[in-house]
PDB file of C-alpha atoms in Angstrom:
ATOM      1  CA  UNK A   1      -3.653 -12.149  -8.984  1.00 34.00           C
ATOM      2  CA  UNK A   2      -2.688 -13.398  -5.562  1.00 35.00           C
ATOM      3  CA  UNK A   3      -4.499 -16.089  -4.125  1.00 34.00           C
ATOM      4  CA  UNK A   4      -7.117 -14.798  -1.548  1.00 29.00           C
ATOM      5  CA  UNK A   5      -9.438 -15.669   1.047  1.00 26.00           C
ATOM      6  CA  UNK A   6     -12.543 -13.192   0.436  1.00 26.00           C
ATOM      7  CA  UNK A   7     -13.903 -12.396   4.203  1.00 26.00           C
ATOM      8  CA  UNK A   8     -17.303 -10.728   3.886  1.00 25.00           C
ATOM      9  CA  UNK A   9     -17.063  -7.927   6.733  1.00 26.00           C
ATOM     10  CA  UNK A  10     -20.031  -6.423   8.229  1.00 28.00           C
ATOM     11  CA  UNK A  11     -21.050  -3.630  11.121  1.00 29.00           C
ATOM     12  CA  UNK A  12     -22.779  -4.910  14.075  1.00 29.00           C
ATOM     13  CA  UNK A  13     -23.876  -3.487  17.230  1.00 27.00           C
ATOM     14  CA  UNK A  14     -22.297  -5.472  20.058  1.00 27.00           C
ATOM     15  CA  UNK A  15     -22.830  -8.613  18.920  1.00 25.00           C
ATOM     16  CA  UNK A  16     -19.574  -9.790  17.537  1.00 28.00           C
ATOM     17  CA  UNK A  17     -18.550 -13.217  15.734  1.00 28.00           C
ATOM     18  CA  UNK A  18     -15.592 -14.420  16.149  1.00 32.00           C
ATOM     19  CA  UNK A  19     -14.035 -16.191  12.795  1.00 30.00           C
ATOM     20  CA  UNK A  20     -10.870 -18.149  12.395  1.00 36.00           C
ATOM     21  CA  UNK A  21      -8.296 -16.338  10.338  1.00 43.00           C
ATOM     22  CA  UNK A  22      -7.957 -17.417   6.990  1.00 49.00           C
ATOM     23  CA  UNK A  23      -4.184 -17.053   5.350  1.00 51.00           C
ATOM     24  CA  UNK A  24      -2.930 -18.404   1.936  1.00 53.00           C
ATOM     25  CA  UNK A  25       0.585 -18.236   0.932  1.00 52.00           C
ATOM     26  CA  UNK A  26       1.867 -16.865  -2.353  1.00 54.00           C
ATOM     27  CA  UNK A  27       5.371 -16.357  -3.451  1.00 61.00           C
ATOM     28  CA  UNK A  28       6.739 -16.939  -0.308  1.00 79.00           C
ATOM     29  CA  UNK A  29       4.360 -14.209   1.691  1.00 83.00           C
ATOM     30  CA  UNK A  30       1.448 -15.414   3.615  1.00 88.00           C
ATOM     31  CA  UNK A  31      -1.267 -13.588   3.385  1.00 87.00           C
ATOM     32  CA  UNK A  32      -3.229 -13.089   6.486  1.00 91.00           C
ATOM     33  CA  UNK A  33      -7.395 -12.201   5.857  1.00 89.00           C
ATOM     34  CA  UNK A  34      -9.026  -9.648   8.646  1.00 88.00           C
ATOM     35  CA  UNK A  35     -11.592 -11.194  10.867  1.00 90.00           C
ATOM     36  CA  UNK A  36     -14.025 -10.195  13.321  1.00 89.00           C
ATOM     37  CA  UNK A  37     -12.535  -9.369  17.262  1.00 90.00           C
ATOM     38  CA  UNK A  38     -15.236 -10.549  19.410  1.00 88.00           C
ATOM     39  CA  UNK A  39     -14.225  -9.293  23.154  1.00 86.00           C
ATOM     40  CA  UNK A  40     -16.873 -11.824  24.514  1.00 82.00           C
ATOM     41  CA  UNK A  41     -15.107 -14.508  23.539  1.00 81.00           C
ATOM     42  CA  UNK A  42     -11.172 -13.279  22.576  1.00 78.00           C
ATOM     43  CA  UNK A  43     -10.306 -14.712  26.738  1.00 73.00           C
ATOM     44  CA  UNK A  44      -6.488 -14.346  25.611  1.00 80.00           C
ATOM     45  CA  UNK A  45      -6.539 -10.693  24.834  1.00 87.00           C
ATOM     46  CA  UNK A  46      -3.802  -8.816  26.902  1.00 89.00           C
ATOM     47  CA  UNK A  47      -5.233  -5.622  29.176  1.00 91.00           C
ATOM     48  CA  UNK A  48      -4.133  -3.001  26.599  1.00 92.00           C
ATOM     49  CA  UNK A  49      -6.434  -4.494  24.051  1.00 91.00           C
ATOM     50  CA  UNK A  50      -8.989  -4.885  25.872  1.00 90.00           C
ATOM     51  CA  UNK A  51      -8.979  -1.044  27.141  1.00 91.00           C
ATOM     52  CA  UNK A  52      -8.562   0.447  24.261  1.00 89.00           C
ATOM     53  CA  UNK A  53     -11.474  -1.524  22.546  1.00 89.00           C
ATOM     54  CA  UNK A  54     -13.877  -1.044  25.310  1.00 90.00           C
ATOM     55  CA  UNK A  55     -13.049   2.693  25.282  1.00 89.00           C
ATOM     56  CA  UNK A  56     -13.485   3.237  21.403  1.00 87.00           C
ATOM     57  CA  UNK A  57     -16.908   1.207  21.678  1.00 88.00           C
ATOM     58  CA  UNK A  58     -17.890   3.927  24.542  1.00 90.00           C
ATOM     59  CA  UNK A  59     -16.550   6.687  22.755  1.00 86.00           C
ATOM     60  CA  UNK A  60     -18.310   5.656  19.225  1.00 85.00           C
ATOM     61  CA  UNK A  61     -22.121   4.551  20.502  1.00 88.00           C
ATOM     62  CA  UNK A  62     -21.797   8.165  22.699  1.00 89.00           C
ATOM     63  CA  UNK A  63     -21.164   9.699  19.459  1.00 84.00           C
ATOM     64  CA  UNK A  64     -24.043   7.758  18.484  1.00 86.00           C
ATOM     65  CA  UNK A  65     -26.371   9.016  20.889  1.00 90.00           C
ATOM     66  CA  UNK A  66     -25.446  12.295  20.432  1.00 88.00           C
ATOM     67  CA  UNK A  67     -26.418  11.814  16.569  1.00 85.00           C
ATOM     68  CA  UNK A  68     -22.830  12.228  15.137  1.00 80.00           C
ATOM     69  CA  UNK A  69     -22.515   8.870  13.240  1.00 77.00           C
ATOM     70  CA  UNK A  70     -24.663   6.108  12.806  1.00 79.00           C
ATOM     71  CA  UNK A  71     -22.133   3.512  12.186  1.00 78.00           C
ATOM     72  CA  UNK A  72     -22.182   1.034  14.741  1.00 82.00           C
ATOM     73  CA  UNK A  73     -18.451   0.256  16.151  1.00 85.00           C
ATOM     74  CA  UNK A  74     -16.687  -2.920  14.850  1.00 86.00           C
ATOM     75  CA  UNK A  75     -13.715  -4.697  15.447  1.00 89.00           C
ATOM     76  CA  UNK A  76     -11.153  -6.631  12.967  1.00 89.00           C
ATOM     77  CA  UNK A  77      -8.127  -8.555  13.803  1.00 91.00           C
ATOM     78  CA  UNK A  78      -4.729  -9.690  11.905  1.00 91.00           C
ATOM     79  CA  UNK A  79      -2.885 -12.653  13.960  1.00 93.00           C
ATOM     80  CA  UNK A  80       0.474 -12.476  12.697  1.00 92.00           C
ATOM     81  CA  UNK A  81       3.844 -14.522  13.513  1.00 90.00           C
ATOM     82  CA  UNK A  82       6.566 -11.871  12.224  1.00 87.00           C
ATOM     83  CA  UNK A  83       9.869 -13.158  12.437  1.00 84.00           C
ATOM     84  CA  UNK A  84       8.543 -15.978  14.386  1.00 85.00           C
ATOM     85  CA  UNK A  85       6.895 -13.579  16.653  1.00 87.00           C
ATOM     86  CA  UNK A  86       3.265 -13.244  17.605  1.00 91.00           C
ATOM     87  CA  UNK A  87       1.486  -9.797  16.977  1.00 91.00           C
ATOM     88  CA  UNK A  88      -1.767  -9.073  16.543  1.00 92.00           C
ATOM     89  CA  UNK A  89      -3.078  -6.274  14.359  1.00 90.00           C
ATOM     90  CA  UNK A  90      -6.634  -5.050  15.436  1.00 90.00           C
ATOM     91  CA  UNK A  91      -8.681  -2.165  13.666  1.00 86.00           C
ATOM     92  CA  UNK A  92     -11.324  -0.585  15.086  1.00 84.00           C
ATOM     93  CA  UNK A  93     -13.583   0.791  12.609  1.00 80.00           C
ATOM     94  CA  UNK A  94     -16.603   3.015  12.786  1.00 73.00           C
ATOM     95  CA  UNK A  95     -17.458   4.429   9.332  1.00 63.00           C
ATOM     96  CA  UNK A  96     -18.039   2.509   6.464  1.00 52.00           C
ATOM     97  CA  UNK A  97     -15.241   3.510   4.959  1.00 51.00           C
ATOM     98  CA  UNK A  98     -11.499   2.948   6.062  1.00 55.00           C
ATOM     99  CA  UNK A  99      -8.659   4.760   5.135  1.00 43.00           C
ATOM    100  CA  UNK A 100      -7.238   7.855   6.722  1.00 42.00           C
ATOM    101  CA  UNK A 101     -10.831   8.675   8.214  1.00 45.00           C
ATOM    102  CA  UNK A 102     -13.187   6.331  10.402  1.00 56.00           C
ATOM    103  CA  UNK A 103     -10.464   3.688  11.073  1.00 71.00           C
ATOM    104  CA  UNK A 104      -7.375   3.214  13.082  1.00 77.00           C
ATOM    105  CA  UNK A 105      -5.146   0.277  12.804  1.00 81.00           C
ATOM    106  CA  UNK A 106      -2.580  -0.985  15.716  1.00 84.00           C
ATOM    107  CA  UNK A 107       0.047  -3.320  15.587  1.00 87.00           C
ATOM    108  CA  UNK A 108       0.462  -5.199  19.289  1.00 90.00           C
ATOM    109  CA  UNK A 109       3.779  -7.378  20.019  1.00 89.00           C
ATOM    110  CA  UNK A 110       2.709 -10.328  22.148  1.00 91.00           C
ATOM    111  CA  UNK A 111       4.065 -11.601  25.149  1.00 88.00           C
ATOM    112  CA  UNK A 112       1.964 -14.191  26.864  1.00 85.00           C
ATOM    113  CA  UNK A 113      -0.484 -12.322  28.965  1.00 84.00           C
ATOM    114  CA  UNK A 114       1.046  -8.811  27.873  1.00 89.00           C
ATOM    115  CA  UNK A 115       1.466  -6.817  24.876  1.00 90.00           C
ATOM    116  CA  UNK A 116       3.422  -3.554  23.177  1.00 89.00           C
ATOM    117  CA  UNK A 117       1.912  -1.054  20.797  1.00 87.00           C
ATOM    118  CA  UNK A 118       3.382  -0.086  18.131  1.00 82.00           C
ATOM    119  CA  UNK A 119       2.988   2.538  15.036  1.00 72.00           C
ATOM    120  CA  UNK A 120       0.901   1.430  11.963  1.00 73.00           C
ATOM    121  CA  UNK A 121      -0.561   2.859   9.236  1.00 66.00           C
ATOM    122  CA  UNK A 122      -4.168   3.146   8.278  1.00 62.00           C
ATOM    123  CA  UNK A 123      -5.437   0.499   5.971  1.00 66.00           C
ATOM    124  CA  UNK A 124      -8.387  -0.467   4.826  1.00 67.00           C
ATOM    125  CA  UNK A 125     -10.121  -4.311   5.588  1.00 66.00           C
ATOM    126  CA  UNK A 126      -7.736  -6.299   3.518  1.00 76.00           C
ATOM    127  CA  UNK A 127      -5.141  -8.849   3.714  1.00 80.00           C
ATOM    128  CA  UNK A 128      -1.642  -8.128   5.353  1.00 86.00           C
ATOM    129  CA  UNK A 129       1.176 -10.421   3.608  1.00 85.00           C
ATOM    130  CA  UNK A 130       4.250 -11.424   6.190  1.00 88.00           C
ATOM    131  CA  UNK A 131       8.014 -12.280   4.701  1.00 84.00           C
ATOM    132  CA  UNK A 132      10.437 -12.452   7.424  1.00 84.00           C
ATOM    133  CA  UNK A 133      10.569  -9.235   9.024  1.00 83.00           C
ATOM    134  CA  UNK A 134       8.752  -7.592   6.734  1.00 83.00           C
ATOM    135  CA  UNK A 135       4.931  -6.782   6.663  1.00 84.00           C
ATOM    136  CA  UNK A 136       3.224  -6.118   2.937  1.00 83.00           C
ATOM    137  CA  UNK A 137      -0.020  -4.056   3.245  1.00 79.00           C
ATOM    138  CA  UNK A 138      -2.405  -3.311   0.569  1.00 72.00           C
ATOM    139  CA  UNK A 139      -5.209  -0.621   0.472  1.00 64.00           C
ATOM    140  CA  UNK A 140      -4.889   2.527   0.706  1.00 61.00           C
ATOM    141  CA  UNK A 141      -1.879   2.952   2.233  1.00 63.00           C
ATOM    142  CA  UNK A 142      -0.105  -0.242   0.421  1.00 72.00           C
ATOM    143  CA  UNK A 143       3.073  -0.684   0.840  1.00 75.00           C
ATOM    144  CA  UNK A 144       5.926  -2.234   2.516  1.00 78.00           C
ATOM    145  CA  UNK A 145       7.115  -2.189   6.159  1.00 76.00           C
ATOM    146  CA  UNK A 146       9.822  -3.387   8.206  1.00 76.00           C
ATOM    147  CA  UNK A 147       9.661  -4.723  11.718  1.00 76.00           C
ATOM    148  CA  UNK A 148      13.449  -4.789  12.886  1.00 66.00           C
ATOM    149  CA  UNK A 149      13.914  -3.214  16.037  1.00 59.00           C
ATOM    150  CA  UNK A 150      11.247  -0.924  15.314  1.00 63.00           C
ATOM    151  CA  UNK A 151       8.058  -0.547  12.886  1.00 64.00           C
ATOM    152  CA  UNK A 152       9.171   1.513   9.829  1.00 62.00           C
ATOM    153  CA  UNK A 153       8.259   1.612   6.042  1.00 57.00           C
ATOM    154  CA  UNK A 154      10.478   0.086   3.570  1.00 64.00           C
ATOM    155  CA  UNK A 155       8.372   0.796   0.465  1.00 67.00           C
ATOM    156  CA  UNK A 156       5.656   3.088   0.422  1.00 68.00           C
ATOM    157  CA  UNK A 157       3.689   3.057  -2.688  1.00 72.00           C
ATOM    158  CA  UNK A 158       1.807   6.050  -4.170  1.00 70.00           C
ATOM    159  CA  UNK A 159      -0.920   6.308  -6.063  1.00 63.00           C
ATOM    160  CA  UNK A 160      -2.958   3.461  -4.094  1.00 66.00           C
ATOM    161  CA  UNK A 161      -6.425   3.822  -4.959  1.00 57.00           C
ATOM    162  CA  UNK A 162      -9.558   1.564  -5.753  1.00 49.00           C
ATOM    163  CA  UNK A 163      -8.623   1.486  -8.954  1.00 54.00           C
ATOM    164  CA  UNK A 164      -4.834  -0.055  -8.608  1.00 60.00           C
ATOM    165  CA  UNK A 165      -4.363  -2.884  -6.366  1.00 68.00           C
ATOM    166  CA  UNK A 166      -0.162  -3.174  -6.833  1.00 77.00           C
ATOM    167  CA  UNK A 167       0.616  -6.939  -6.134  1.00 79.00           C
ATOM    168  CA  UNK A 168       3.533  -5.922  -3.898  1.00 78.00           C
ATOM    169  CA  UNK A 169       5.230  -9.526  -4.060  1.00 79.00           C
ATOM    170  CA  UNK A 170       6.599  -7.274  -7.556  1.00 84.00           C
ATOM    171  CA  UNK A 171       7.974  -4.305  -5.765  1.00 85.00           C
ATOM    172  CA  UNK A 172      11.833  -4.056  -6.955  1.00 87.00           C
ATOM    173  CA  UNK A 173      14.247  -1.178  -7.474  1.00 89.00           C
ATOM    174  CA  UNK A 174      16.615  -0.203  -9.975  1.00 94.00           C
ATOM    175  CA  UNK A 175      18.738   2.632  -8.307  1.00 94.00           C
ATOM    176  CA  UNK A 176      16.486   5.557  -6.796  1.00 94.00           C
ATOM    177  CA  UNK A 177      13.705   4.649  -8.675  1.00 94.00           C
ATOM    178  CA  UNK A 178      11.098   1.362  -7.748  1.00 90.00           C
ATOM    179  CA  UNK A 179       9.101  -0.066  -9.443  1.00 91.00           C
ATOM    180  CA  UNK A 180       6.048  -2.322  -8.886  1.00 87.00           C
ATOM    181  CA  UNK A 181       2.977  -3.782 -11.286  1.00 86.00           C
ATOM    182  CA  UNK A 182      -0.618  -4.480 -10.730  1.00 81.00           C
ATOM    183  CA  UNK A 183      -0.580  -8.385 -11.442  1.00 70.00           C
ATOM    184  CA  UNK A 184       1.705 -11.300 -11.981  1.00 60.00           C
ATOM    185  CA  UNK A 185       3.007 -12.272 -14.873  1.00 60.00           C
ATOM    186  CA  UNK A 186       0.872 -14.849 -17.083  1.00 60.00           C
ATOM    187  CA  UNK A 187      -2.198 -14.096 -14.904  1.00 62.00           C
ATOM    188  CA  UNK A 188      -4.112 -13.176 -18.440  1.00 65.00           C
ATOM    189  CA  UNK A 189      -5.053  -9.853 -17.140  1.00 72.00           C
ATOM    190  CA  UNK A 190      -3.755  -6.251 -18.763  1.00 79.00           C
ATOM    191  CA  UNK A 191      -0.809  -5.503 -17.074  1.00 81.00           C
ATOM    192  CA  UNK A 192      -0.705  -1.996 -15.076  1.00 86.00           C
ATOM    193  CA  UNK A 193       3.237  -1.430 -14.210  1.00 90.00           C
ATOM    194  CA  UNK A 194       4.700   1.850 -11.923  1.00 90.00           C
ATOM    195  CA  UNK A 195       7.697   3.233 -11.273  1.00 92.00           C
ATOM    196  CA  UNK A 196       8.527   6.317  -8.662  1.00 90.00           C
ATOM    197  CA  UNK A 197      11.409   8.251  -7.780  1.00 93.00           C
ATOM    198  CA  UNK A 198      11.510  11.445  -5.062  1.00 90.00           C
ATOM    199  CA  UNK A 199      11.828  14.663  -6.422  1.00 94.00           C
ATOM    200  CA  UNK A 200      14.911  16.268  -5.174  1.00 92.00           C
ATOM    201  CA  UNK A 201      14.803  18.722  -1.969  1.00 90.00           C
ATOM    202  CA  UNK A 202      10.928  17.651  -1.484  1.00 89.00           C
ATOM    203  CA  UNK A 203       8.545  15.002  -0.471  1.00 83.00           C
ATOM    204  CA  UNK A 204       7.129  14.712  -3.224  1.00 88.00           C
ATOM    205  CA  UNK A 205       7.401  12.004  -5.803  1.00 89.00           C
ATOM    206  CA  UNK A 206       7.544  11.705  -9.786  1.00 93.00           C
ATOM    207  CA  UNK A 207       5.406   8.794 -10.363  1.00 92.00           C
ATOM    208  CA  UNK A 208       5.369   7.002 -14.361  1.00 93.00           C
ATOM    209  CA  UNK A 209       2.360   4.772 -15.055  1.00 90.00           C
ATOM    210  CA  UNK A 210       2.435   2.191 -18.083  1.00 89.00           C
ATOM    211  CA  UNK A 211      -0.915   0.912 -18.803  1.00 84.00           C
ATOM    212  CA  UNK A 212      -0.945  -2.198 -20.716  1.00 82.00           C
ATOM    213  CA  UNK A 213      -4.252  -2.194 -22.226  1.00 80.00           C
ATOM    214  CA  UNK A 214      -3.757   1.484 -23.590  1.00 80.00           C
ATOM    215  CA  UNK A 215       0.127   1.355 -24.454  1.00 78.00           C
ATOM    216  CA  UNK A 216      -0.324   4.570 -22.593  1.00 83.00           C
ATOM    217  CA  UNK A 217       2.927   5.876 -20.268  1.00 88.00           C
ATOM    218  CA  UNK A 218       2.035   8.652 -18.177  1.00 91.00           C
ATOM    219  CA  UNK A 219       3.438  10.510 -15.370  1.00 93.00           C
ATOM    220  CA  UNK A 220       2.605  13.149 -12.644  1.00 91.00           C
ATOM    221  CA  UNK A 221       4.254  14.273  -9.271  1.00 92.00           C
ATOM    222  CA  UNK A 222       1.607  13.666  -6.630  1.00 85.00           C
ATOM    223  CA  UNK A 223      -1.427  13.402  -9.198  1.00 85.00           C
ATOM    224  CA  UNK A 224      -0.614  17.240 -10.181  1.00 90.00           C
ATOM    225  CA  UNK A 225       0.265  17.505 -13.952  1.00 92.00           C
ATOM    226  CA  UNK A 226       3.978  18.456 -14.456  1.00 94.00           C
ATOM    227  CA  UNK A 227       6.527  18.838 -17.377  1.00 95.00           C
ATOM    228  CA  UNK A 228       9.683  17.270 -17.856  1.00 96.00           C
ATOM    229  CA  UNK A 229      13.209  18.345 -18.577  1.00 96.00           C
ATOM    230  CA  UNK A 230      15.644  15.612 -20.284  1.00 96.00           C
ATOM    231  CA  UNK A 231      19.078  17.035 -20.533  1.00 95.00           C
ATOM    232  CA  UNK A 232      17.801  19.918 -22.765  1.00 87.00           C
ATOM    233  CA  UNK A 233      14.565  18.959 -24.102  1.00 93.00           C
ATOM    234  CA  UNK A 234      11.337  20.134 -22.316  1.00 94.00           C
ATOM    235  CA  UNK A 235       8.869  17.951 -22.199  1.00 93.00           C
ATOM    236  CA  UNK A 236       5.329  18.947 -22.074  1.00 89.00           C
ATOM    237  CA  UNK A 237       2.959  16.236 -22.993  1.00 88.00           C
ATOM    238  CA  UNK A 238       1.509  14.458 -20.578  1.00 84.00           C
ATOM    239  CA  UNK A 239       1.610  10.795 -22.442  1.00 87.00           C
ATOM    240  CA  UNK A 240       5.318   9.561 -23.385  1.00 87.00           C
ATOM    241  CA  UNK A 241       6.312   8.043 -26.444  1.00 85.00           C
ATOM    242  CA  UNK A 242       9.020   5.637 -27.272  1.00 84.00           C
ATOM    243  CA  UNK A 243      11.262   8.386 -28.140  1.00 88.00           C
ATOM    244  CA  UNK A 244      11.270  10.476 -25.100  1.00 90.00           C
ATOM    245  CA  UNK A 245      11.116   6.880 -23.043  1.00 90.00           C
ATOM    246  CA  UNK A 246      14.331   6.719 -25.149  1.00 91.00           C
ATOM    247  CA  UNK A 247      15.440  10.530 -23.824  1.00 93.00           C
ATOM    248  CA  UNK A 248      14.787   9.332 -19.630  1.00 94.00           C
ATOM    249  CA  UNK A 249      16.314   6.197 -20.393  1.00 92.00           C
ATOM    250  CA  UNK A 250      19.970   7.837 -21.278  1.00 94.00           C
ATOM    251  CA  UNK A 251      19.437  10.708 -19.254  1.00 95.00           C
ATOM    252  CA  UNK A 252      22.182  12.712 -17.572  1.00 95.00           C
ATOM    253  CA  UNK A 253      20.409  15.060 -16.191  1.00 96.00           C
ATOM    254  CA  UNK A 254      16.815  15.454 -15.552  1.00 96.00           C
ATOM    255  CA  UNK A 255      14.520  17.561 -14.063  1.00 96.00           C
ATOM    256  CA  UNK A 256      10.559  18.235 -13.387  1.00 96.00           C
ATOM    257  CA  UNK A 257       8.701  21.661 -13.609  1.00 96.00           C
ATOM    258  CA  UNK A 258       6.294  21.530 -10.607  1.00 95.00           C
ATOM    259  CA  UNK A 259       4.292  24.800 -10.205  1.00 93.00           C
ATOM    260  CA  UNK A 260       6.735  26.346 -12.151  1.00 93.00           C
ATOM    261  CA  UNK A 261       9.312  25.630  -9.812  1.00 95.00           C
ATOM    262  CA  UNK A 262      11.794  23.140 -11.262  1.00 96.00           C
ATOM    263  CA  UNK A 263      13.288  20.582  -8.900  1.00 96.00           C
ATOM    264  CA  UNK A 264      15.873  17.822 -10.037  1.00 96.00           C
ATOM    265  CA  UNK A 265      15.248  13.998 -10.652  1.00 96.00           C
ATOM    266  CA  UNK A 266      18.045  11.653 -10.165  1.00 96.00           C
ATOM    267  CA  UNK A 267      18.635   9.319 -13.344  1.00 96.00           C
ATOM    268  CA  UNK A 268      20.432   6.949 -11.206  1.00 96.00           C
ATOM    269  CA  UNK A 269      18.242   3.494 -12.542  1.00 96.00           C
ATOM    270  CA  UNK A 270      15.948   5.433 -14.457  1.00 95.00           C
ATOM    271  CA  UNK A 271      17.423   3.382 -17.795  1.00 94.00           C
ATOM    272  CA  UNK A 272      16.539   0.061 -16.432  1.00 95.00           C
ATOM    273  CA  UNK A 273      12.887   1.830 -15.548  1.00 94.00           C
ATOM    274  CA  UNK A 274      12.086   2.648 -18.840  1.00 93.00           C
ATOM    275  CA  UNK A 275      13.205  -1.121 -20.484  1.00 91.00           C
ATOM    276  CA  UNK A 276      10.651  -2.308 -17.162  1.00 92.00           C
ATOM    277  CA  UNK A 277       7.874   0.042 -18.148  1.00 91.00           C
ATOM    278  CA  UNK A 278       7.918  -0.719 -21.854  1.00 86.00           C
ATOM    279  CA  UNK A 279       7.868  -4.869 -20.888  1.00 83.00           C
ATOM    280  CA  UNK A 280       4.171  -5.795 -22.240  1.00 75.00           C
ATOM    281  CA  UNK A 281       4.474  -9.317 -24.395  1.00 59.00           C
ATOM    282  CA  UNK A 282       1.489  -7.305 -25.913  1.00 58.00           C
ATOM    283  CA  UNK A 283       3.094  -4.060 -27.418  1.00 55.00           C
ATOM    284  CA  UNK A 284       6.633  -4.053 -26.320  1.00 54.00           C
ATOM    285  CA  UNK A 285       8.968  -1.716 -28.462  1.00 58.00           C
ATOM    286  CA  UNK A 286      12.801  -1.717 -28.070  1.00 56.00           C
ATOM    287  CA  UNK A 287      13.724   1.396 -26.352  1.00 58.00           C
ATOM    288  CA  UNK A 288      17.266   2.393 -27.450  1.00 56.00           C
TER     289      UNK A 288
END
């Protein structure tokens, strides 16, 4: 796994302590760890951040008085240099759990004593990576975001949960397919690999996952059990063997059956994707 500085995070009442941000460089990606943001010691914060932080603290303390929560408000920060320009990501945390609920994270472009707020995905308290104008975000909504004229996601990986930590430095594309793996080559750990492609005409995602420890290759659409149609072959088994992988590799047409509805799936890049998913030193077989 990538080098990481571990920061222990705690929920405190009004006293928050500033910690100098820690960074690590891996695969030319600079990883920045979250640190506690102390409003009393952060003298150079722009007025917009101070105002938002104070409103958040007041609303959370009011909620505590009303018995709506017992978790004290906490603030965390990631000082970032994106394309040689200063930014600050700030998380407002009023929950033990961060994700789509309890935590909101904002990215601010800094310009002297002023700043501008940018949209940003909710993330858990993990490192944020920077390479050029790209942000690498781990956690509940892992992926890669680009910050050119505005912030937008380049790759938004599915199946991000507590059991899988996809190594964002391994992300690459084959045609219409995007692939990633959970640990870098040579890490000594069992590697997991993932590939995904959009389901035609929908916002759904067909995901393949290969597990080096078990030798299994499974697939799903947004977590649902589905079936594949590869040319004229109907595939209902949720675990794919080497023969089915060969069918996908050489497919002219592929569809997926989701809730009794058939959707087209691109085969552009499916061949290289199947080869990639099968490339494990411990159990490799040749996909013909």
